[in-house]
Tab-separated table of C-alpha atoms in Angstrom:
chain	number	residue	atom	x	y	z
A	1	MET	CA	-0.125	0.176	0.128
A	2	GLY	CA	1.110	3.624	-0.770
A	3	GLY	CA	0.199	6.954	-1.724
A	4	ALA	CA	-0.460	8.614	-5.068
A	5	VAL	CA	2.573	10.835	-4.402
A	6	SER	CA	5.723	10.326	-2.472
A	7	ALA	CA	5.932	11.213	1.392
A	8	GLY	CA	7.281	14.724	2.697
A	9	GLU	CA	9.514	15.674	5.457
A	10	ASP	CA	7.368	18.593	6.237
A	11	ASN	CA	4.040	20.193	5.263
A	12	ASP	CA	5.786	22.260	2.405
A	13	GLU	CA	7.270	19.372	1.002
A	14	LEU	CA	4.245	17.334	0.689
A	15	ILE	CA	2.401	20.327	-0.960
A	16	ASP	CA	5.381	20.461	-3.395
A	17	ASN	CA	5.031	16.626	-4.253
A	18	LEU	CA	0.811	17.207	-4.752
A	19	LYS	CA	1.824	20.179	-7.075
A	20	GLU	CA	4.100	17.915	-9.220
A	21	ALA	CA	1.582	15.437	-9.598
A	22	GLN	CA	-0.961	17.800	-10.641
A	23	TYR	CA	-3.382	17.322	-7.769
A	24	ILE	CA	-2.941	20.998	-6.637
A	25	ARG	CA	-3.133	23.046	-9.673
A	26	THR	CA	-4.234	26.723	-8.632
A	27	GLU	CA	-2.525	29.280	-6.515
A	28	LEU	CA	-5.308	29.731	-4.170
A	29	VAL	CA	-5.446	26.229	-3.106
A	30	GLU	CA	-1.936	26.123	-2.794
A	31	GLN	CA	-1.837	28.749	-0.449
A	32	ALA	CA	-4.686	27.317	1.544
A	33	PHE	CA	-2.687	24.121	1.898
A	34	ARG	CA	0.543	25.644	2.752
A	35	ALA	CA	-0.886	27.703	5.504
A	36	ILE	CA	-2.252	25.051	7.712
A	37	ASP	CA	0.137	22.274	8.753
A	38	ARG	CA	-1.666	18.763	8.285
A	39	ALA	CA	0.253	17.691	11.394
A	40	ASP	CA	-1.629	19.715	13.399
A	41	TYR	CA	-4.761	17.805	12.990
A	42	TYR	CA	-3.178	14.600	14.252
A	43	LEU	CA	-2.807	13.202	17.586
A	44	GLU	CA	0.362	13.600	19.096
A	45	GLU	CA	1.637	10.013	18.773
A	46	PHE	CA	0.446	9.550	15.161
A	47	LYS	CA	1.958	12.715	13.578
A	48	ASP	CA	5.005	10.840	11.921
A	49	ASN	CA	2.488	9.678	9.317
A	50	ALA	CA	0.929	13.425	8.830
A	51	TYR	CA	2.790	13.993	5.615
A	52	LYS	CA	2.115	10.876	3.869
A	53	ASP	CA	-0.307	10.840	1.012
A	54	LEU	CA	-2.614	8.425	3.096
A	55	ALA	CA	-5.734	8.646	5.209
A	56	TRP	CA	-5.808	8.342	8.691
A	57	LYS	CA	-8.467	7.296	11.365
A	58	HIS	CA	-8.577	6.988	15.125
A	59	GLY	CA	-11.997	6.159	16.524
A	60	ASN	CA	-14.368	9.032	15.108
A	61	ILE	CA	-11.543	10.947	13.835
A	62	HIS	CA	-10.799	10.818	10.410
A	63	LEU	CA	-8.632	12.656	7.631
A	64	SER	CA	-8.861	11.705	3.750
A	65	ALA	CA	-5.647	11.294	2.124
A	66	PRO	CA	-4.217	14.707	1.154
A	67	CYS	CA	-4.681	14.044	-2.622
A	68	ILE	CA	-8.181	13.521	-2.230
A	69	TYR	CA	-8.766	16.839	-0.106
A	70	SER	CA	-6.705	18.458	-3.024
A	71	GLU	CA	-8.969	17.098	-5.831
A	72	VAL	CA	-11.888	18.299	-3.487
A	73	MET	CA	-10.437	21.794	-3.265
A	74	GLU	CA	-9.778	22.340	-6.754
A	75	ALA	CA	-13.078	20.802	-7.681
A	76	LEU	CA	-14.964	23.259	-5.345
A	77	ASP	CA	-13.797	26.413	-7.442
A	78	LEU	CA	-13.797	28.556	-4.253
A	79	GLN	CA	-13.810	31.986	-4.465
A	80	PRO	CA	-14.066	34.927	-1.705
A	81	GLY	CA	-17.506	35.588	-0.200
A	82	LEU	CA	-19.315	32.249	-1.093
A	83	SER	CA	-21.043	30.237	1.192
A	84	PHE	CA	-20.024	26.683	2.088
A	85	LEU	CA	-21.596	23.520	3.598
A	86	ASN	CA	-19.272	20.704	4.835
A	87	LEU	CA	-21.155	17.484	5.601
A	88	GLY	CA	-19.307	15.174	7.787
A	89	SER	CA	-16.941	18.042	8.617
A	90	GLY	CA	-14.774	16.028	10.945
A	91	THR	CA	-11.785	17.640	12.134
A	92	GLY	CA	-12.218	20.609	10.573
A	93	TYR	CA	-8.956	20.672	8.485
A	94	LEU	CA	-10.888	20.976	5.146
A	95	SER	CA	-13.344	23.558	6.669
A	96	SER	CA	-10.592	25.920	7.766
A	97	MET	CA	-8.983	25.702	4.500
A	98	VAL	CA	-11.840	26.853	2.753
A	99	GLY	CA	-12.434	29.695	5.293
A	100	LEU	CA	-8.986	31.193	4.123
A	101	ILE	CA	-10.102	31.492	0.590
A	102	LEU	CA	-13.732	32.474	1.410
A	103	GLY	CA	-12.532	35.701	3.625
A	104	PRO	CA	-14.445	37.514	6.012
A	105	PHE	CA	-17.580	37.816	4.105
A	106	GLY	CA	-18.266	34.369	3.044
A	107	VAL	CA	-20.298	31.457	5.084
A	108	ASN	CA	-18.553	28.435	6.447
A	109	HIS	CA	-20.773	25.765	8.086
A	110	GLY	CA	-19.943	21.986	8.915
A	111	VAL	CA	-22.367	19.358	10.054
A	112	GLU	CA	-20.780	16.406	11.905
A	113	LEU	CA	-22.437	13.149	13.379
A	114	HIS	CA	-20.264	12.638	16.389
A	115	SER	CA	-20.065	15.263	19.231
A	116	ASP	CA	-16.599	14.295	20.485
A	117	VAL	CA	-15.209	15.206	16.826
A	118	ILE	CA	-16.600	18.452	17.087
A	119	GLU	CA	-14.962	19.196	20.188
A	120	TYR	CA	-11.613	17.997	18.654
A	121	ALA	CA	-12.339	20.326	15.719
A	122	LYS	CA	-13.093	23.362	17.774
A	123	GLN	CA	-9.817	22.581	19.747
A	124	LYS	CA	-7.889	22.545	16.524
A	125	LEU	CA	-9.773	25.592	15.320
A	126	ASP	CA	-8.823	27.660	18.330
A	127	PHE	CA	-5.075	26.361	18.019
A	128	PHE	CA	-4.981	27.629	14.554
A	129	ILE	CA	-6.351	31.105	15.305
A	130	LYS	CA	-4.269	31.621	18.246
A	131	THR	CA	-0.786	30.220	17.532
A	132	SER	CA	-0.315	30.239	13.694
A	133	ASP	CA	1.285	32.947	11.813
A	134	SER	CA	-0.372	32.020	8.663
A	135	PHE	CA	-3.521	33.308	10.250
A	136	ASP	CA	-2.399	36.834	9.894
A	137	LYS	CA	-1.927	36.336	5.831
A	138	PHE	CA	-5.311	35.889	5.476
A	139	GLU	CA	-8.818	37.389	6.370
A	140	PHE	CA	-10.369	34.180	7.755
A	141	CYS	CA	-14.089	32.785	7.431
A	142	GLU	CA	-14.406	30.968	10.639
A	143	PRO	CA	-16.003	27.881	10.556
A	144	SER	CA	-19.094	27.161	12.718
A	145	PHE	CA	-20.196	23.328	13.493
A	146	VAL	CA	-23.205	21.857	14.444
A	147	THR	CA	-23.794	18.100	15.873
A	148	GLY	CA	-26.298	15.918	13.552
A	149	ASN	CA	-26.966	13.715	10.789
A	150	CYS	CA	-26.538	15.316	7.416
A	151	LEU	CA	-29.292	13.531	6.165
A	152	GLU	CA	-31.715	15.319	8.447
A	153	ILE	CA	-31.132	18.885	7.609
A	154	SER	CA	-34.062	21.170	8.143
A	155	PRO	CA	-35.914	21.831	4.970
A	156	ASP	CA	-36.192	25.294	5.576
A	157	CYS	CA	-32.375	25.798	5.648
A	158	THR	CA	-30.719	28.160	3.293
A	159	GLN	CA	-29.113	26.812	-0.002
A	160	TYR	CA	-25.310	27.109	-0.525
A	161	ASP	CA	-22.911	28.126	-2.923
A	162	ARG	CA	-20.405	25.130	-2.372
A	163	VAL	CA	-21.284	21.969	-0.645
A	164	TYR	CA	-18.936	18.992	0.066
A	165	CYS	CA	-20.007	15.499	1.515
A	166	GLY	CA	-17.228	13.581	3.156
A	167	ALA	CA	-18.985	10.122	3.413
A	168	GLY	CA	-20.104	7.826	0.416
A	169	VAL	CA	-23.392	8.795	-1.090
A	170	GLN	CA	-25.983	6.220	-2.441
A	171	LYS	CA	-28.056	7.092	-5.466
A	172	GLU	CA	-31.177	7.388	-3.544
A	173	HIS	CA	-29.871	10.629	-1.473
A	174	GLU	CA	-28.335	12.467	-4.709
A	175	ASP	CA	-31.300	14.601	-5.132
A	176	TYR	CA	-31.314	15.421	-1.468
A	177	MET	CA	-27.757	16.457	-1.945
A	178	LYS	CA	-28.363	18.681	-4.958
A	179	ASN	CA	-31.378	20.618	-3.264
A	180	LEU	CA	-28.674	21.937	-0.821
A	181	LEU	CA	-27.281	24.226	-3.738
A	182	LYS	CA	-27.996	27.508	-5.005
A	183	VAL	CA	-28.230	27.749	-8.839
A	184	GLY	CA	-24.745	28.069	-9.958
A	185	GLY	CA	-23.660	26.260	-7.017
A	186	ILE	CA	-21.038	23.020	-7.116
A	187	LEU	CA	-21.742	19.930	-5.090
A	188	VAL	CA	-18.375	17.437	-4.594
A	189	MET	CA	-19.149	14.255	-3.063
A	190	PRO	CA	-18.250	10.367	-3.557
A	191	LEU	CA	-21.358	9.115	-5.249
A	192	GLU	CA	-21.533	5.144	-6.318
A	193	GLU	CA	-17.636	4.714	-5.830
A	194	LYS	CA	-16.623	8.013	-8.017
A	195	LEU	CA	-15.741	11.448	-6.451
A	196	THR	CA	-18.324	13.161	-8.456
A	197	LYS	CA	-18.647	17.144	-9.381
A	198	ILE	CA	-22.150	18.319	-9.791
A	199	THR	CA	-22.876	21.970	-10.872
A	200	ARG	CA	-26.517	23.292	-10.663
A	201	THR	CA	-27.262	25.034	-14.028
A	202	GLY	CA	-30.523	25.984	-13.432
A	203	PRO	CA	-33.340	25.326	-11.080
A	204	SER	CA	-33.777	21.815	-12.464
A	205	ALA	CA	-30.442	21.478	-14.529
A	206	TRP	CA	-27.134	20.002	-13.719
A	207	GLU	CA	-23.912	19.155	-15.228
A	208	THR	CA	-21.945	15.961	-13.622
A	209	LYS	CA	-18.424	15.244	-13.861
A	210	LYS	CA	-16.661	12.000	-12.176
A	211	ILE	CA	-13.120	13.186	-10.862
A	212	LEU	CA	-11.857	10.026	-9.324
A	213	ALA	CA	-12.534	6.575	-8.403
A	214	VAL	CA	-12.614	6.502	-4.602
A	215	SER	CA	-14.244	4.421	-1.864
A	216	PHE	CA	-15.735	6.272	1.301
A	217	ALA	CA	-17.613	4.961	4.260
A	218	PRO	CA	-21.159	5.217	3.233
A	219	LEU	CA	-23.519	7.754	5.306
A	220	ILE	CA	-25.036	6.695	8.200
A	221	GLN	CA	-28.611	6.387	8.005
A	222	PRO	CA	-30.820	8.450	10.727
A	223	ASN	CA	-31.805	6.059	13.591
A	224	HIS	CA	-35.376	6.888	15.116
A	225	ALA	CA	-35.700	3.766	17.074
A	226	ASP	CA	-35.615	5.804	20.377
A	227	SER	CA	-38.169	8.470	19.660
A	228	GLY	CA	-39.715	7.685	16.447
A	229	LYS	CA	-39.051	11.114	15.285
A	230	SER	CA	-36.665	13.074	12.961
A	231	ARG	CA	-34.247	14.829	14.850
A	232	LEU	CA	-33.740	18.093	12.215
A	233	VAL	CA	-30.477	19.685	12.195
A	234	HIS	CA	-30.548	23.314	12.140
A	235	LEU	CA	-27.735	25.118	10.722
A	236	PRO	CA	-26.480	28.287	12.093
A	237	PRO	CA	-28.001	31.486	10.576
A	238	VAL	CA	-26.372	33.616	8.301
A	239	ALA	CA	-25.362	36.540	10.586
A	240	VAL	CA	-24.330	39.934	9.681
A	241	ARG	CA	-21.136	41.329	10.841
A	242	SER	CA	-20.951	43.540	13.772
A	243	LEU	CA	-19.866	47.233	13.159
A	244	GLN	CA	-16.867	46.468	15.606
A	245	ASP	CA	-15.778	43.156	13.695
A	246	LEU	CA	-16.143	45.214	10.175
A	247	ALA	CA	-13.995	47.707	11.791
A	248	ARG	CA	-11.332	45.202	12.867
A	249	ILE	CA	-11.217	43.769	9.334
A	250	ALA	CA	-10.730	47.254	7.567
A	251	ILE	CA	-7.951	48.077	10.132
A	252	ARG	CA	-6.122	45.036	9.513
A	253	GLY	CA	-6.607	45.291	5.889
A	254	THR	CA	-5.431	48.730	5.697
A	255	ILE	CA	-2.120	47.695	7.721
A	256	LYS	CA	-1.533	45.064	5.316
A	257	LYS	CA	-1.721	47.427	2.391
A	258	ILE	CA	0.816	49.826	4.049
A	259	ILE	CA	3.209	46.895	5.075
A	260	HIS	CA	3.001	45.973	1.370
A	261	GLN	CA	3.704	49.258	-0.023
A	262	GLU	CA	6.847	49.786	2.527
A	263	THR	CA	7.992	46.510	1.223
A	264	MET	CA	7.819	47.506	-2.446
A	265	ASN	CA	9.285	50.651	-1.779
A	266	LYS	CA	12.213	49.270	0.244
A	267	ASN	CA	12.933	46.414	-2.148
A	268	GLY	CA	12.697	48.621	-5.422
A	269	ASN	CA	9.300	47.359	-6.407
A	270	GLY	CA	10.053	43.894	-5.286
A	271	LEU	CA	12.885	43.271	-7.918
A	272	LYS	CA	15.429	41.737	-5.719
A	273	ASN	CA	17.704	38.825	-6.169
A	274	PRO	CA	16.342	36.136	-3.674
A	275	PRO	CA	19.154	34.212	-1.682
A	276	ARG	CA	20.073	30.739	-3.196
A	277	PHE	CA	18.859	27.953	-1.821
A	278	LYS	CA	19.405	24.301	-2.480
A	279	ARG	CA	16.660	23.356	-5.048
A	280	ARG	CA	14.891	19.866	-3.745
A	281	ARG	CA	14.552	17.748	-6.661
A	282	VAL	CA	10.978	16.450	-6.876
A	283	ARG	CA	10.580	13.157	-9.126
A	284	ARG	CA	7.190	12.328	-10.584
A	285	ARG	CA	5.967	8.825	-9.066
A	286	ARG	CA	3.205	8.545	-11.281
A	287	MET	CA	1.832	4.744	-11.061
A	288	GLU	CA	-0.849	2.957	-12.876
A	289	THR	CA	-2.573	1.542	-9.644
A	290	ILE	CA	-5.496	2.004	-7.409
A	291	VAL	CA	-4.701	2.283	-3.550
A	292	PHE	CA	-6.917	0.707	-1.029
A	293	LEU	CA	-6.625	2.010	2.885
A	294	ASP	CA	-9.272	2.030	5.548
A	295	LYS	CA	-12.134	2.152	3.168
A	296	GLU	CA	-10.740	4.873	0.921
A	297	VAL	CA	-9.443	4.315	-2.228
A	298	PHE	CA	-7.713	6.686	-4.914
A	299	ALA	CA	-6.323	6.290	-8.285
A	300	SER	CA	-2.945	7.489	-9.105
A	301	ARG	CA	-1.561	9.040	-12.387
A	302	ILE	CA	-0.065	7.048	-15.224
A	303	SER	CA	3.399	6.755	-15.203
A	304	ASN	CA	6.419	7.504	-17.812
A	305	PRO	CA	8.395	4.153	-18.570
A	306	SER	CA	11.528	6.579	-19.230
A	307	ASP	CA	11.083	7.761	-15.284
A	308	ASP	CA	12.788	4.861	-13.959
A	309	ASN	CA	15.667	4.794	-16.580
A	310	ASN	CA	16.795	8.283	-15.304
A	311	ASN	CA	17.232	7.600	-11.771
A	312	SER	CA	21.057	7.412	-11.986
A	313	GLU	CA	21.312	10.548	-13.870
A	314	ASP	CA	18.815	12.339	-11.467
A	315	LEU	CA	21.132	11.063	-8.571
A	316	GLU	CA	24.445	12.441	-10.343
A	317	ASP	CA	22.668	15.518	-11.026
A	318	ASP	CA	21.511	16.021	-7.202
A	319	ARG	CA	25.251	15.297	-6.280
A	320	GLN	CA	26.555	17.788	-8.581
A	321	GLU	CA	24.004	20.517	-7.646
A	322	GLU	CA	24.683	19.908	-3.889
A	323	GLU	CA	28.677	20.441	-4.416
A	324	GLU	CA	27.805	23.455	-6.697
A	325	THR	CA	25.515	25.257	-4.183
A	326	LYS	CA	27.326	24.092	-0.971
A	327	PRO	CA	29.721	27.197	-0.626
A	328	SER	CA	26.909	29.808	-1.250
A	329	GLU	CA	24.026	28.137	0.435
A	330	LEU	CA	22.378	30.387	2.702
A	331	LYS	CA	19.801	29.528	5.779
A	332	PRO	CA	16.453	31.484	5.304
A	333	ASP	CA	15.911	34.084	8.121
A	334	PRO	CA	12.879	32.968	10.417
A	335	PRO	CA	9.681	34.243	9.464
A	336	VAL	CA	8.533	37.767	10.588
A	337	ASN	CA	4.853	38.492	11.463
A	338	PHE	CA	4.948	42.147	10.232
A	339	LEU	CA	1.312	42.659	10.716
A	340	ARG	CA	1.508	41.568	14.371
A	341	GLU	CA	4.445	43.817	14.576
A	342	LYS	CA	3.019	46.790	13.197
A	343	VAL	CA	-0.168	46.185	15.328
A	344	LEU	CA	1.789	46.371	18.476
A	345	SER	CA	3.892	49.627	17.532
A	346	LEU	CA	0.692	51.407	16.975
A	347	PRO	CA	-0.176	54.297	19.969
A	348	LEU	CA	-3.154	52.202	20.826
A	349	PRO	CA	-4.520	51.177	24.201
A	350	ASP	CA	-3.029	47.643	24.707
A	351	PRO	CA	-6.762	46.071	24.848
A	352	LEU	CA	-7.472	47.384	21.243
A	353	LYS	CA	-4.075	46.056	20.133
A	354	TYR	CA	-5.083	42.395	21.413
A	355	TYR	CA	-8.315	42.732	19.733
A	356	LEU	CA	-6.824	43.620	16.408
A	357	LEU	CA	-4.566	40.721	16.960
A	358	TYR	CA	-7.580	38.115	17.803
A	359	TYR	CA	-5.999	37.894	21.129
A	360	ARG	CA	-3.425	35.562	19.434
A	361	GLU	CA	-0.767	33.914	21.730
A	362	LYS	CA	2.520	34.539	19.526
């Protein structure tokens, strides 16, 4: 068993491999994947496997393989300001990446069957907001999670621009899922062993595209044995931002523009030779196989027969490149959170500074 791409040593290397294998194809998706470290959503004792292109499950906690999430993110065609519904939101990893793209005026809701997983997701979300420097590079649409069975969503709920279901959908539930979409919206779900993209082109018109062969655990059917009644899931209301919150968004946006302009002026419009670092050679690992792992399967790309024949040449190129770059190799400076530094330098009361920084710890 193995992944569709080779394992990385860290989150950035995993993303490099996903890009090389054409699972990540757009800049917005790449930025979201790089901003959130996949290992942060693992339990501590399992983090050694975080950068492998494999699914992970422990009890009710589950993460799909990175290549699956990549295909989902690309298929959703996310844009700022859209509304998103994640059915089976799990750890919140996908919802948080989506929130980075939706921005402050989007809607980001999740439905999860297991209450313990909801608590886990909230802890991970809080950790990301309070500790990650990536948070300050984006205007975030924070996810809201509710507990319940996604097949029991109240019929009077609002419709969404984008919907993803993270469990296998049977044909009998296809129309139910479609009705969660606005006209022009996109639904991505595992339907009859295929990751499927459905676009609503009109009130009763649809376009369907099969993306990838997959095998997810099926949706859990509602159980009414206890009360005999349906337990309707009521999604969070679409709330209007408070004036205070709008002011924080505007101030942070203005400060970011100032920082960008200062950087441009300092670097001569940004035209500055970057330091030279050793380039990590990423080899294409394209296989004509299907990978099974814990009820999840994904297909790899088709290989080029000449790749294996070039391994010795690649090794020699790596050796020569390392020798050439070693004398001038520079270590990158630790990242600086310029937004945080600028806010802390403002002549403002401390409570206002902390509010502008979302009371973040770093």
